[in-house]
Amino acid sequence: MALPADGTKITRLALIGNFLPRRCGIATYTTDVFTAMRARFPEVAVDVYAMDDHPGLYEYPPEVVGTIPETDLTAYLDAARKIDASGAQAIWVQHEYGIYGGPAEDYLLALLDRTTLPVVVALHTILERPNPDERRVMEGLLRRAARVIVMAERGRDILQRVYGASPRQIVMIPHGVPDRDLVEPDTLKAQFGWEGRKVVLTFGLLAPNKGIETVIEALPAVIERHPNLLYVVLGATHPNLVAHQGEAYRDRLKALTEARGVAGNVAFIDAFVEHDELLSYLQAADIYVTPYTNPAQITSGTLSYAIGVGKPVISTPYVHATEILADGHGVLVPFGDVAAFAREIDMLLSSDRDRHRLAERAYARGRTMIWPQLAETSMAEIRAVVAARPFRLAKPSPPLKPLAPDFAAVERMSDSTGMLQHSIYSIPDRRHGYCIDDNCRALMLMSAMPDMDEVQRDKWTTIYASFVQYAWNPDERRFRNFMNFDRSWCEDVGSEDSNGRTVWALGITARDAQLAKHRDWATAMYDSTASCALELGSLRAQAFAMLGAAAMLEASPGHQLSLSILAKFPDVHLALLEKTRRPEWQWFEIVLAYDNARLPQALIRAGQALGRQDLIDCGLATLEWIVAKQTSPEGRFRAVGTESFGRSYEDPLQFDQQPLEAQATVDACMAAFEATGDLRWRDEAERAYRWFLGGNDLNLPLASIADGGCFDGLMPTGLNRNQGAESILALQLANCAISGVSNAAQSVAGASRVVA
């Protein structure tokens, strides 16, 4: 087993990158990495997840357990779930620009952020002058990676200097090379028809950045002294170049050989050669040249392979070449310097002794880079990050100590206009302005907050109510939702859900506001606007409106508009349930989404308001079903993750979990408890509430107890540490609701004792 002295046994890895038969350097490298790992550690399963630029085109071998279409974000998330479920202990990513989807390849971050496994990233290109997106993604990779592999020391320098990477996470592992004998080129030339020729070779996918024109321009001067010279340009044209230009670039190179009178001394081999054949080509050449034009190129697989088989190399001084050819292991010439290429090729062809000595030095360096050595070094790093991975043990739930409602964080996110939507950590982010959804929640909180200074309550109730009032668009008879920080509206009509939630907030305020003036305002506003609810088609918008109508009926028994709302929607929901239900699926939709518990809560409240036991019974049954779906194997509340949304008849996924779901479940269970007196529903409400305090999958509290804040979500890698309005309000409304559950439970228990 891959078992070192520290006892860390590695049994399965996930390897992400391009893979043969896709034709590119990263595919070759990833395939070689896989082969080396399996040869050195046969007991370790290495699952390959191949990036796919043309789904369905490649016939991947069995080692490829999954493919990821590069432009399909959903496929990245599916791959993350598959990797987590596979039993892999770490993820090894081959990163190169142009093979992952999204701006600057940020779909890869989406995958890595959906798994808790330690990540090792091998960087094949490191940009010294990144654009903003490239910087954002690279910094994201550095935050996520436990180890970052660079293939040149210059890469280490750039990561620390440009991106601020920690030196402790960076390890330099040279590009791997095959373990081949050092042979005399003339012994292999016959198989390629090169007998009697001195062969200079360039290999790789053909593209303008390879600098082949420079060597062609140098050939006339060399051929004068070495008329038997043959310059071999081996490799197919880069697929991206073919897609846009066909073979125009190759044709231009051929035309250049004609113009310089060297066509008879140049052979273009248009082929993507297999691994062993490539090595034979390299071994049969006398000199290898890499005239690349990009000074920042940090890795070159072809250069590494040439050194590995002991080729004398003449190269331009790009980063990888300056390091690997240092100390007399090769020859460097300036970029684009035709005369220098001619001079150095001539000198090596003219001296068998110098050429053989350089070959021996190159071969000696190559021995330090062979694939088995790369496999050993890489496995040592993987073991280290797996051994260092923190393990979270399930903790028993302590006695529940609900937090006292705290207005501080709500006030921090509010100004004279209303409550801002988003924050960066705990600091309000004014770029995103306001929305009516959050101001409606804040308005409801003002009615629920106990022991609040009445002057403060009056002030903020008025501000949030004013926002709602201003949001009403009488021309469209709808509420607007989003407002810029400059108080300009982003739209004329808000979403159906935001309109339904506003009707709900008005009903709650009309019933529960502490001051009569606010109850009067809410009643008047409800009467003049709530008829918009009758036209709502969204299931959740209808549920929100039902909750508002039920509250209004308590404030004003017999309220006709509220009765009309409650007469219309509950039966619609019952019909949807009948249409979509299956033995294993007792829900109103074929998918799960957000605020799920509001649907059964609305039926329970509607049933109470109308005196319809069938609605209460249906609400209780569907609440029981969704509560079961929101229970982890350890018996903890597990909010339906946002990745679950839109998956037909599928069980919910674990992440990202958001505070809104825990608060909705607390409220729905409180409604069930009030309707039945069954203490089981109090327990369910408390279980959902514990999620805020750390009773969750990661044992991490989302509540910021010191200041009343709440983090935005629970992700596979930990907390989303931003504190937006929705999250803060979810916690504070849950604080208020759980107090109501506890007080009601005590009343029920007391009544039971009296009866007994």
mmCIF file of C-alpha atoms in Angstrom, residues 505-507 509-511 517-527 552:
data_model
loop_
_atom_site.group_PDB
_atom_site.id
_atom_site.type_symbol
_atom_site.label_atom_id
_atom_site.label_comp_id
_atom_site.label_asym_id
_atom_site.label_seq_id
_atom_site.Cartn_x
_atom_site.Cartn_y
_atom_site.Cartn_z
ATOM 1 C CA ALA A 505 -45.551 41.470 5.183
ATOM 2 C CA LEU A 506 -48.509 43.835 5.011
ATOM 3 C CA GLY A 507 -50.821 41.235 6.550
ATOM 4 C CA THR A 509 -47.859 44.229 10.061
ATOM 5 C CA ALA A 510 -51.609 44.879 10.073
ATOM 6 C CA ARG A 511 -51.966 42.161 12.718
ATOM 7 C CA LYS A 517 -50.474 53.958 13.351
ATOM 8 C CA HIS A 518 -48.434 51.216 11.703
ATOM 9 C CA ARG A 519 -51.304 48.746 11.868
ATOM 10 C CA ASP A 520 -53.583 51.332 10.266
ATOM 11 C CA TRP A 521 -51.065 52.047 7.501
ATOM 12 C CA ALA A 522 -50.533 48.361 6.760
ATOM 13 C CA THR A 523 -54.276 47.700 6.632
ATOM 14 C CA ALA A 524 -54.849 50.551 4.200
ATOM 15 C CA MET A 525 -51.875 49.521 2.053
ATOM 16 C CA TYR A 526 -53.054 45.906 2.041
ATOM 17 C CA ASP A 527 -56.569 46.919 1.016
ATOM 18 C CA MET A 552 -55.126 39.768 7.860
#
